[in-house]
mmCIF file of C-alpha atoms and ligand atoms in Angstrom:
data_model
loop_
_atom_site.group_PDB
_atom_site.id
_atom_site.type_symbol
_atom_site.label_atom_id
_atom_site.label_comp_id
_atom_site.label_asym_id
_atom_site.label_seq_id
_atom_site.Cartn_x
_atom_site.Cartn_y
_atom_site.Cartn_z
ATOM 1 C CA LEU D 1 53.254 -38.235 2.333
ATOM 2 C CA LYS D 2 50.415 -36.949 0.054
ATOM 3 C CA LYS D 3 50.011 -33.530 -1.031
ATOM 4 C CA VAL D 4 53.167 -31.081 -1.055
ATOM 5 C CA GLY D 5 53.200 -27.163 -1.418
ATOM 6 C CA VAL D 6 55.174 -25.185 -3.595
ATOM 7 C CA LEU D 7 55.974 -21.661 -3.542
ATOM 8 C CA THR D 8 58.687 -18.609 -4.995
ATOM 9 C CA SER D 9 59.390 -15.927 -2.681
ATOM 10 C CA GLY D 10 61.525 -12.523 -2.139
ATOM 11 C CA GLY D 11 63.606 -11.340 -5.606
ATOM 12 C CA ASP D 12 62.855 -14.112 -8.588
ATOM 13 C CA ALA D 13 66.156 -16.094 -9.324
ATOM 14 C CA PRO D 14 66.976 -17.037 -13.011
ATOM 15 C CA GLY D 15 66.375 -20.876 -12.232
ATOM 16 C CA MET D 16 63.217 -19.901 -10.251
ATOM 17 C CA ASN D 17 61.025 -21.766 -12.935
ATOM 18 C CA ALA D 18 62.989 -24.667 -12.851
ATOM 19 C CA ALA D 19 63.087 -25.264 -9.526
ATOM 20 C CA ILE D 20 59.564 -25.391 -9.380
ATOM 21 C CA ARG D 21 59.612 -27.551 -12.211
ATOM 22 C CA SER D 22 61.356 -29.796 -10.213
ATOM 23 C CA VAL D 23 59.532 -29.460 -7.467
ATOM 24 C CA VAL D 24 56.478 -30.496 -9.198
ATOM 25 C CA ARG D 25 57.943 -33.798 -10.905
ATOM 26 C CA SER D 26 59.094 -34.863 -8.149
ATOM 27 C CA CYS D 27 56.344 -35.418 -6.238
ATOM 28 C CA ILE D 28 54.287 -36.891 -9.349
ATOM 29 C CA PHE D 29 57.839 -39.277 -9.679
ATOM 30 C CA TYR D 30 56.232 -40.662 -5.673
ATOM 31 C CA GLY D 31 53.204 -40.168 -6.238
ATOM 32 C CA ILE D 32 52.429 -36.935 -4.134
ATOM 33 C CA GLU D 33 49.716 -34.190 -5.135
ATOM 34 C CA PRO D 34 51.514 -31.095 -5.561
ATOM 35 C CA VAL D 35 50.324 -27.608 -5.153
ATOM 36 C CA ALA D 36 51.397 -24.845 -6.454
ATOM 37 C CA ILE D 37 50.851 -21.918 -4.394
ATOM 38 C CA HIS D 38 50.664 -17.697 -6.312
ATOM 39 C CA GLU D 39 52.901 -14.984 -5.362
ATOM 40 C CA GLY D 40 54.608 -16.888 -2.294
ATOM 41 C CA TYR D 41 53.319 -16.250 1.294
ATOM 42 C CA LYS D 42 50.781 -13.823 -0.122
ATOM 43 C CA GLY D 43 49.247 -16.531 -1.384
ATOM 44 C CA LEU D 44 48.742 -19.263 0.781
ATOM 45 C CA ILE D 45 46.772 -16.184 3.218
ATOM 46 C CA ASP D 46 44.350 -15.780 0.342
ATOM 47 C CA ASN D 47 43.955 -18.628 -0.774
ATOM 48 C CA ASP D 48 45.620 -18.831 -4.626
ATOM 49 C CA LEU D 49 46.393 -22.490 -4.910
ATOM 50 C CA GLU D 50 46.338 -24.352 -7.689
ATOM 51 C CA ILE D 51 46.955 -28.448 -8.625
ATOM 52 C CA MET D 52 49.347 -28.937 -10.456
ATOM 53 C CA ASN D 53 50.429 -31.900 -13.067
ATOM 54 C CA ALA D 54 53.509 -32.643 -14.935
ATOM 55 C CA ARG D 55 51.910 -31.056 -17.908
ATOM 56 C CA SER D 56 52.188 -27.850 -15.733
ATOM 57 C CA VAL D 57 55.205 -26.576 -15.531
ATOM 58 C CA ALA D 58 56.317 -27.837 -19.320
ATOM 59 C CA ASN D 59 57.977 -25.321 -21.237
ATOM 60 C CA ILE D 60 59.370 -23.430 -18.487
ATOM 61 C CA ILE D 61 62.997 -24.669 -17.972
ATOM 62 C CA ASN D 62 64.203 -22.043 -19.817
ATOM 63 C CA GLN D 63 62.766 -19.186 -19.170
ATOM 64 C CA GLY D 64 63.664 -16.189 -16.158
ATOM 65 C CA GLY D 65 61.695 -14.950 -13.014
ATOM 66 C CA THR D 66 58.762 -17.060 -11.747
ATOM 67 C CA PHE D 67 55.305 -18.213 -13.419
ATOM 68 C CA LEU D 68 53.971 -18.537 -10.075
ATOM 69 C CA LYS D 69 55.054 -14.931 -9.180
ATOM 70 C CA SER D 70 56.602 -13.416 -6.411
ATOM 71 C CA ALA D 71 56.068 -11.298 -3.695
ATOM 72 C CA ARG D 72 58.073 -9.728 -0.278
ATOM 73 C CA CYS D 73 54.632 -10.493 2.337
ATOM 74 C CA GLN D 74 54.392 -8.279 4.874
ATOM 75 C CA GLU D 75 51.616 -10.055 6.306
ATOM 76 C CA PHE D 76 53.284 -13.386 6.556
ATOM 77 C CA ARG D 77 55.953 -11.216 8.857
ATOM 78 C CA THR D 78 53.039 -11.025 11.600
ATOM 79 C CA PRO D 79 51.461 -14.454 13.827
ATOM 80 C CA GLU D 80 47.661 -13.573 12.721
ATOM 81 C CA GLY D 81 49.056 -13.708 8.452
ATOM 82 C CA ARG D 82 51.303 -17.380 9.447
ATOM 83 C CA ALA D 83 48.220 -18.302 10.848
ATOM 84 C CA ALA D 84 45.984 -17.681 8.168
ATOM 85 C CA ALA D 85 48.325 -18.810 5.799
ATOM 86 C CA TYR D 86 48.523 -22.148 8.108
ATOM 87 C CA GLU D 87 43.886 -22.613 7.804
ATOM 88 C CA ASN D 88 44.525 -22.629 4.347
ATOM 89 C CA ALA D 89 46.735 -25.168 4.392
ATOM 90 C CA LYS D 90 45.764 -27.162 6.296
ATOM 91 C CA ALA D 91 41.891 -27.033 4.470
ATOM 92 C CA ALA D 92 43.842 -27.923 1.057
ATOM 93 C CA GLY D 93 45.276 -31.336 3.284
ATOM 94 C CA LEU D 94 48.647 -30.257 2.278
ATOM 95 C CA ASP D 95 51.708 -32.108 4.630
ATOM 96 C CA GLY D 96 54.947 -30.486 3.760
ATOM 97 C CA LEU D 97 55.890 -27.317 2.305
ATOM 98 C CA VAL D 98 58.581 -26.358 -0.363
ATOM 99 C CA VAL D 99 59.718 -22.733 -0.442
ATOM 100 C CA ILE D 100 61.919 -21.059 -3.009
ATOM 101 C CA GLY D 101 64.074 -18.151 -2.039
ATOM 102 C CA GLY D 102 66.241 -16.345 -0.009
ATOM 103 C CA ASP D 103 66.535 -15.978 4.044
ATOM 104 C CA GLY D 104 63.551 -13.588 4.619
ATOM 105 C CA SER D 105 61.899 -16.502 3.128
ATOM 106 C CA PHE D 106 63.650 -18.973 4.913
ATOM 107 C CA THR D 107 63.013 -16.665 7.985
ATOM 108 C CA GLY D 108 58.900 -17.324 7.196
ATOM 109 C CA ALA D 109 59.647 -21.099 6.565
ATOM 110 C CA MET D 110 61.458 -21.877 10.418
ATOM 111 C CA LEU D 111 58.274 -19.464 11.872
ATOM 112 C CA LEU D 112 55.838 -20.739 10.323
ATOM 113 C CA GLU D 113 57.325 -24.739 10.855
ATOM 114 C CA LYS D 114 57.814 -23.861 14.971
ATOM 115 C CA GLU D 115 54.094 -22.230 15.201
ATOM 116 C CA HIS D 116 52.070 -24.405 12.771
ATOM 117 C CA GLY D 117 53.852 -27.739 12.879
ATOM 118 C CA LEU D 118 53.563 -27.590 8.772
ATOM 119 C CA PRO D 119 57.055 -29.238 7.674
ATOM 120 C CA CYS D 120 59.112 -26.530 5.073
ATOM 121 C CA ILE D 121 62.542 -27.317 3.319
ATOM 122 C CA GLY D 122 64.305 -23.960 1.868
ATOM 123 C CA VAL D 123 65.651 -23.960 -1.612
ATOM 124 C CA PRO D 124 67.617 -21.301 -2.400
ATOM 125 C CA GLY D 125 67.086 -19.171 -4.702
ATOM 126 C CA THR D 126 68.102 -15.970 -4.773
ATOM 127 C CA ILE D 127 71.181 -14.150 -7.104
ATOM 128 C CA ASP D 128 73.205 -12.497 -4.308
ATOM 129 C CA ASN D 129 74.515 -15.833 -3.136
ATOM 130 C CA ASP D 130 74.361 -14.939 0.613
ATOM 131 C CA ILE D 131 73.177 -18.160 1.771
ATOM 132 C CA PHE D 132 74.935 -20.382 4.419
ATOM 133 C CA GLY D 133 74.682 -23.510 4.134
ATOM 134 C CA THR D 134 75.044 -23.860 0.112
ATOM 135 C CA ASP D 135 78.262 -23.366 -2.158
ATOM 136 C CA PHE D 136 75.441 -21.076 -4.659
ATOM 137 C CA THR D 137 72.685 -20.245 -5.061
ATOM 138 C CA ILE D 138 69.742 -20.892 -8.242
ATOM 139 C CA GLY D 139 70.202 -17.303 -10.347
ATOM 140 C CA TYR D 140 73.819 -16.048 -8.921
ATOM 141 C CA ASP D 141 75.642 -18.127 -11.796
ATOM 142 C CA THR D 142 73.007 -16.699 -14.420
ATOM 143 C CA ALA D 143 73.488 -13.121 -12.699
ATOM 144 C CA LEU D 144 77.125 -13.140 -12.756
ATOM 145 C CA ASN D 145 77.066 -14.269 -16.735
ATOM 146 C CA THR D 146 74.150 -10.925 -16.785
ATOM 147 C CA VAL D 147 76.991 -8.339 -14.909
ATOM 148 C CA VAL D 148 80.213 -9.665 -16.896
ATOM 149 C CA GLU D 149 78.515 -8.804 -20.350
ATOM 150 C CA ALA D 150 77.242 -5.817 -19.446
ATOM 151 C CA ILE D 151 80.313 -4.793 -17.639
ATOM 152 C CA ASP D 152 81.902 -5.797 -21.091
ATOM 153 C CA LYS D 153 79.610 -3.512 -22.993
ATOM 154 C CA ILE D 154 80.498 -0.862 -20.711
ATOM 155 C CA ARG D 155 84.615 -1.501 -21.313
ATOM 156 C CA ASP D 156 84.019 -0.814 -25.208
ATOM 157 C CA THR D 157 82.621 2.705 -25.329
ATOM 158 C CA ALA D 158 84.758 2.912 -21.545
ATOM 159 C CA THR D 159 87.816 2.676 -23.606
ATOM 160 C CA SER D 160 86.483 4.321 -27.453
ATOM 161 C CA HIS D 161 86.503 7.871 -24.269
ATOM 162 C CA ASN D 162 89.322 7.394 -22.473
ATOM 163 C CA ARG D 163 86.397 7.811 -19.411
ATOM 164 C CA LEU D 164 86.111 6.244 -15.691
ATOM 165 C CA PHE D 165 83.037 3.876 -15.100
ATOM 166 C CA LEU D 166 82.063 2.969 -11.466
ATOM 167 C CA ILE D 167 79.522 0.248 -11.976
ATOM 168 C CA GLU D 168 76.873 0.189 -9.202
ATOM 169 C CA VAL D 169 76.066 -4.128 -8.972
ATOM 170 C CA MET D 170 73.402 -5.828 -6.976
ATOM 171 C CA GLY D 171 74.001 -8.738 -3.834
ATOM 172 C CA ARG D 172 72.678 -6.610 -0.827
ATOM 173 C CA ASP D 173 75.102 -7.253 1.546
ATOM 174 C CA ALA D 174 77.480 -9.340 0.278
ATOM 175 C CA GLY D 175 80.092 -8.494 -1.938
ATOM 176 C CA PHE D 176 80.315 -12.323 -4.159
ATOM 177 C CA ILE D 177 78.487 -10.932 -7.460
ATOM 178 C CA ALA D 178 80.863 -7.982 -6.940
ATOM 179 C CA LEU D 179 83.518 -10.200 -6.867
ATOM 180 C CA ASN D 180 83.578 -12.357 -9.064
ATOM 181 C CA ALA D 181 82.151 -10.425 -11.451
ATOM 182 C CA GLY D 182 84.533 -7.880 -11.037
ATOM 183 C CA ILE D 183 87.587 -9.922 -11.806
ATOM 184 C CA ALA D 184 86.052 -11.537 -14.723
ATOM 185 C CA ALA D 185 85.016 -8.367 -16.360
ATOM 186 C CA GLY D 186 89.052 -7.481 -15.714
ATOM 187 C CA ALA D 187 87.793 -4.334 -12.980
ATOM 188 C CA GLU D 188 90.334 -2.043 -12.218
ATOM 189 C CA GLU D 189 89.135 -2.383 -8.482
ATOM 190 C CA ILE D 190 86.633 -4.325 -6.606
ATOM 191 C CA LEU D 191 84.219 -2.398 -3.520
ATOM 192 C CA ILE D 192 82.778 -4.901 -1.560
ATOM 193 C CA PRO D 193 81.538 -5.110 1.840
ATOM 194 C CA GLU D 194 83.705 -7.627 2.990
ATOM 195 C CA ASP D 195 86.924 -5.935 2.670
ATOM 196 C CA GLN D 196 85.827 -2.166 3.096
ATOM 197 C CA LYS D 197 89.189 -0.425 1.725
ATOM 198 C CA PRO D 198 89.407 3.675 3.049
ATOM 199 C CA ILE D 199 88.352 5.299 0.383
ATOM 200 C CA ASP D 200 92.065 7.148 0.326
ATOM 201 C CA GLN D 201 93.019 3.603 -1.224
ATOM 202 C CA LEU D 202 91.066 3.434 -4.052
ATOM 203 C CA MET D 203 92.720 7.019 -5.169
ATOM 204 C CA ASP D 204 96.162 5.642 -4.608
ATOM 205 C CA SER D 205 94.700 2.816 -7.056
ATOM 206 C CA LEU D 206 94.123 5.247 -9.520
ATOM 207 C CA GLU D 207 96.524 6.712 -9.774
ATOM 208 C CA ASN D 208 98.707 3.850 -9.892
ATOM 209 C CA SER D 209 96.380 2.588 -12.610
ATOM 210 C CA GLY D 210 97.381 6.191 -14.485
ATOM 211 C CA ARG D 211 100.876 5.910 -13.817
ATOM 212 C CA ALA D 212 101.179 2.328 -14.944
ATOM 213 C CA GLY D 213 99.418 4.044 -18.801
ATOM 214 C CA LYS D 214 95.409 3.150 -18.126
ATOM 215 C CA THR D 215 93.157 5.175 -20.536
ATOM 216 C CA SER D 216 90.538 3.906 -19.244
ATOM 217 C CA SER D 217 89.122 2.197 -15.747
ATOM 218 C CA ILE D 218 86.218 0.060 -15.138
ATOM 219 C CA VAL D 219 85.390 0.421 -10.860
ATOM 220 C CA VAL D 220 82.696 -2.472 -9.073
ATOM 221 C CA VAL D 221 81.178 -1.780 -6.638
ATOM 222 C CA SER D 222 78.950 -4.006 -4.615
ATOM 223 C CA GLU D 223 75.631 -1.990 -3.373
ATOM 224 C CA GLY D 224 77.275 -3.192 0.253
ATOM 225 C CA ASP D 225 79.885 -1.268 0.178
ATOM 226 C CA LYS D 226 79.839 1.897 2.095
ATOM 227 C CA SER D 227 82.245 4.785 0.673
ATOM 228 C CA GLY D 228 79.034 6.455 0.579
ATOM 229 C CA GLY D 229 77.241 4.501 -2.634
ATOM 230 C CA VAL D 230 78.536 5.329 -6.274
ATOM 231 C CA PHE D 231 77.334 8.573 -6.879
ATOM 232 C CA GLU D 232 79.119 10.075 -3.451
ATOM 233 C CA LEU D 233 82.489 8.217 -4.876
ATOM 234 C CA SER D 234 81.927 9.256 -7.983
ATOM 235 C CA ARG D 235 81.921 13.264 -6.726
ATOM 236 C CA ALA D 236 84.939 12.457 -4.428
ATOM 237 C CA VAL D 237 86.713 11.095 -7.948
ATOM 238 C CA GLU D 238 86.582 13.915 -9.459
ATOM 239 C CA GLU D 239 87.751 16.322 -6.874
ATOM 240 C CA ASN D 240 90.845 14.111 -7.152
ATOM 241 C CA PHE D 241 91.533 13.618 -10.413
ATOM 242 C CA PRO D 242 89.530 16.668 -12.365
ATOM 243 C CA ALA D 243 91.569 15.316 -15.145
ATOM 244 C CA TYR D 244 89.644 12.194 -15.419
ATOM 245 C CA GLU D 245 85.217 11.605 -17.140
ATOM 246 C CA VAL D 246 84.119 9.130 -14.528
ATOM 247 C CA LYS D 247 80.599 7.955 -15.232
ATOM 248 C CA VAL D 248 78.712 6.554 -13.298
ATOM 249 C CA THR D 249 76.170 2.833 -14.427
ATOM 250 C CA VAL D 250 73.709 1.505 -11.755
ATOM 251 C CA LEU D 251 73.296 -2.478 -13.257
ATOM 252 C CA GLY D 252 69.988 -2.580 -11.478
ATOM 253 C CA HIS D 253 66.902 -5.235 -12.286
ATOM 254 C CA ILE D 254 68.749 -6.445 -15.056
ATOM 255 C CA GLN D 255 70.636 -8.205 -13.397
ATOM 256 C CA ARG D 256 68.075 -10.558 -11.689
ATOM 257 C CA GLY D 257 66.434 -11.151 -15.298
ATOM 258 C CA GLY D 258 66.671 -13.628 -18.657
ATOM 259 C CA LYS D 259 67.635 -17.318 -19.504
ATOM 260 C CA PRO D 260 68.986 -19.205 -16.936
ATOM 261 C CA SER D 261 72.466 -20.177 -17.291
ATOM 262 C CA CYS D 262 72.565 -23.666 -17.711
ATOM 263 C CA TYR D 263 74.392 -24.543 -14.309
ATOM 264 C CA ASP D 264 71.361 -22.818 -12.723
ATOM 265 C CA ARG D 265 68.926 -25.170 -14.142
ATOM 266 C CA VAL D 266 70.780 -27.919 -13.093
ATOM 267 C CA LEU D 267 71.496 -26.924 -9.482
ATOM 268 C CA ALA D 268 67.588 -25.761 -9.957
ATOM 269 C CA SER D 269 66.203 -29.404 -10.613
ATOM 270 C CA ARG D 270 68.422 -31.091 -8.215
ATOM 271 C CA LEU D 271 67.435 -29.237 -5.558
ATOM 272 C CA GLY D 272 64.234 -29.466 -6.414
ATOM 273 C CA VAL D 273 64.545 -33.764 -5.763
ATOM 274 C CA ALA D 274 66.543 -32.919 -3.174
ATOM 275 C CA SER D 275 63.593 -31.269 -1.380
ATOM 276 C CA VAL D 276 60.942 -33.389 -1.474
ATOM 277 C CA GLU D 277 63.193 -36.408 -0.974
ATOM 278 C CA ALA D 278 63.868 -34.807 2.476
ATOM 279 C CA LEU D 279 60.152 -34.379 3.449
ATOM 280 C CA ARG D 280 59.576 -37.933 1.603
ATOM 281 C CA ASP D 281 62.108 -38.845 4.046
ATOM 282 C CA GLY D 282 60.717 -36.921 7.671
ATOM 283 C CA ILE D 283 62.854 -34.487 6.979
ATOM 284 C CA SER D 284 61.859 -30.950 7.823
ATOM 285 C CA GLY D 285 63.438 -27.633 8.442
ATOM 286 C CA VAL D 286 66.428 -27.598 6.665
ATOM 287 C CA MET D 287 67.350 -26.199 3.673
ATOM 288 C CA VAL D 288 68.955 -28.177 0.599
ATOM 289 C CA GLY D 289 72.296 -27.028 -0.346
ATOM 290 C CA VAL D 290 75.301 -28.305 -2.560
ATOM 291 C CA ARG D 291 79.249 -28.186 -0.496
ATOM 292 C CA ASP D 292 81.226 -29.085 -2.866
ATOM 293 C CA GLN D 293 79.798 -30.861 -5.492
ATOM 294 C CA LYS D 294 77.534 -33.443 -2.909
ATOM 295 C CA ILE D 295 73.541 -31.956 -1.562
ATOM 296 C CA VAL D 296 74.232 -31.555 2.170
ATOM 297 C CA GLN D 297 71.390 -30.602 4.632
ATOM 298 C CA THR D 298 71.672 -26.878 7.051
ATOM 299 C CA PRO D 299 68.633 -26.466 9.415
ATOM 300 C CA LEU D 300 66.626 -22.877 8.333
ATOM 301 C CA GLU D 301 68.036 -21.601 11.540
ATOM 302 C CA GLU D 302 71.782 -21.472 10.224
ATOM 303 C CA ALA D 303 71.197 -21.186 6.820
ATOM 304 C CA ILE D 304 69.709 -17.369 8.140
ATOM 305 C CA SER D 305 71.525 -16.400 10.978
ATOM 306 C CA LYS D 306 75.471 -17.607 9.467
ATOM 307 C CA HIS D 307 77.205 -16.317 6.512
ATOM 308 C CA ASN D 308 79.316 -17.936 3.684
ATOM 309 C CA ALA D 309 82.995 -16.459 3.901
ATOM 310 C CA ILE D 310 84.365 -15.051 1.067
ATOM 311 C CA ASP D 311 87.319 -16.622 -0.450
ATOM 312 C CA SER D 312 90.792 -14.209 0.628
ATOM 313 C CA ASN D 313 92.099 -15.886 -2.332
ATOM 314 C CA LEU D 314 89.726 -14.240 -4.432
ATOM 315 C CA LEU D 315 90.645 -11.625 -3.542
ATOM 316 C CA LYS D 316 94.192 -11.467 -3.718
ATOM 317 C CA VAL D 317 93.844 -13.233 -7.128
ATOM 318 C CA ALA D 318 92.391 -10.116 -8.099
ATOM 319 C CA ASP D 319 94.143 -8.092 -6.110
ATOM 320 C CA ILE D 320 96.690 -9.403 -8.387
ATOM 321 C CA VAL D 321 95.360 -9.624 -11.700
ATOM 322 C CA THR D 322 94.289 -5.648 -11.869
ATOM 323 C CA VAL D 323 97.615 -4.465 -11.704
HETATM 324 O O1 F6P Z 1 68.043 -10.226 -3.088
HETATM 325 C C1 F6P Z 1 68.571 -9.998 -4.334
HETATM 326 C C2 F6P Z 1 67.626 -8.449 -4.321
HETATM 327 O O2 F6P Z 1 67.947 -8.590 -5.944
HETATM 328 C C3 F6P Z 1 69.381 -7.510 -4.272
HETATM 329 O O3 F6P Z 1 70.269 -8.135 -4.908
HETATM 330 C C4 F6P Z 1 68.833 -6.105 -4.371
HETATM 331 O O4 F6P Z 1 69.109 -5.485 -3.218
HETATM 332 C C5 F6P Z 1 67.360 -6.790 -4.027
HETATM 333 O O5 F6P Z 1 67.173 -7.881 -3.920
HETATM 334 C C6 F6P Z 1 66.569 -5.583 -4.582
HETATM 335 O O6 F6P Z 1 64.922 -5.552 -4.224
HETATM 336 P P1 F6P Z 1 63.856 -4.998 -4.960
HETATM 337 O O7 F6P Z 1 64.006 -6.065 -6.515
HETATM 338 O O8 F6P Z 1 63.023 -4.869 -3.777
HETATM 339 O O9 F6P Z 1 63.711 -3.765 -4.960
#
């Protein structure tokens, strides 16, 4: 193994920089030349490559986003796009590629390897935590802390005005952010796609909250929830409870930014090393992840097609502590 490329692709996540740094420095440690690819797969198609050294990744472990930039590249979804990307990888002498991203990025890596034989390793980087084959994805812990901090602030004003807030959080089709941040922020109700509740249940719960003496409420709604979205829900709640003053907050992209947490920096550092070591061992077509604190490898195909289940115990905890 002589030259390894690294790129970040899909939605950015805090800790991606720490992962790039780790890949680059692992390469140097093992005598491999690291090559950075700018703007994800787009950079591979446009031949936007840069040879790295240990100092190229200095002072980035604490920074959010990705200094290589990221993109959701439509062209790479076509066989022609992947062929063009492979030609550039071959010309640059890359004999391995580390892709830091989510399931869309891993689909690209899998196809690139299948069609052209370039060994690829996936590193899970997404705030959604929706990747099979790892207990945690890089960026998830930081996003949770950002969401909890934001909800704490909203609670201050909700309490001061006796208001009910519907707060939409990210996570795509997965409710991990909503459930965990909802519990941590003391939400009265948490709506997630994995445990889709009828809207009547939300109304009953709000009614009970009122009877229990609560004067304000926080309802965390995962963006993947199928009750019609926060604004629709807000209208429904107002109709049922004309006395309530309902407000909607969509947290949006604030959840993707900020300094990575200690956990995300350590996770990114571990997975970066594991990705280069896998390539050195002649392994490819897998994603590196952590299960029960240990590094594990999962075929990219499985990482893409399977899903981590929501912990039913956590759902129970949420129900118990929100009465
Ligand atoms: O996958 C990360 C994520 O932030 C999701 O939670 C969200 O649905 C999506 O990306 C938003 O994508 P974009 O930044 O392209 O609007």
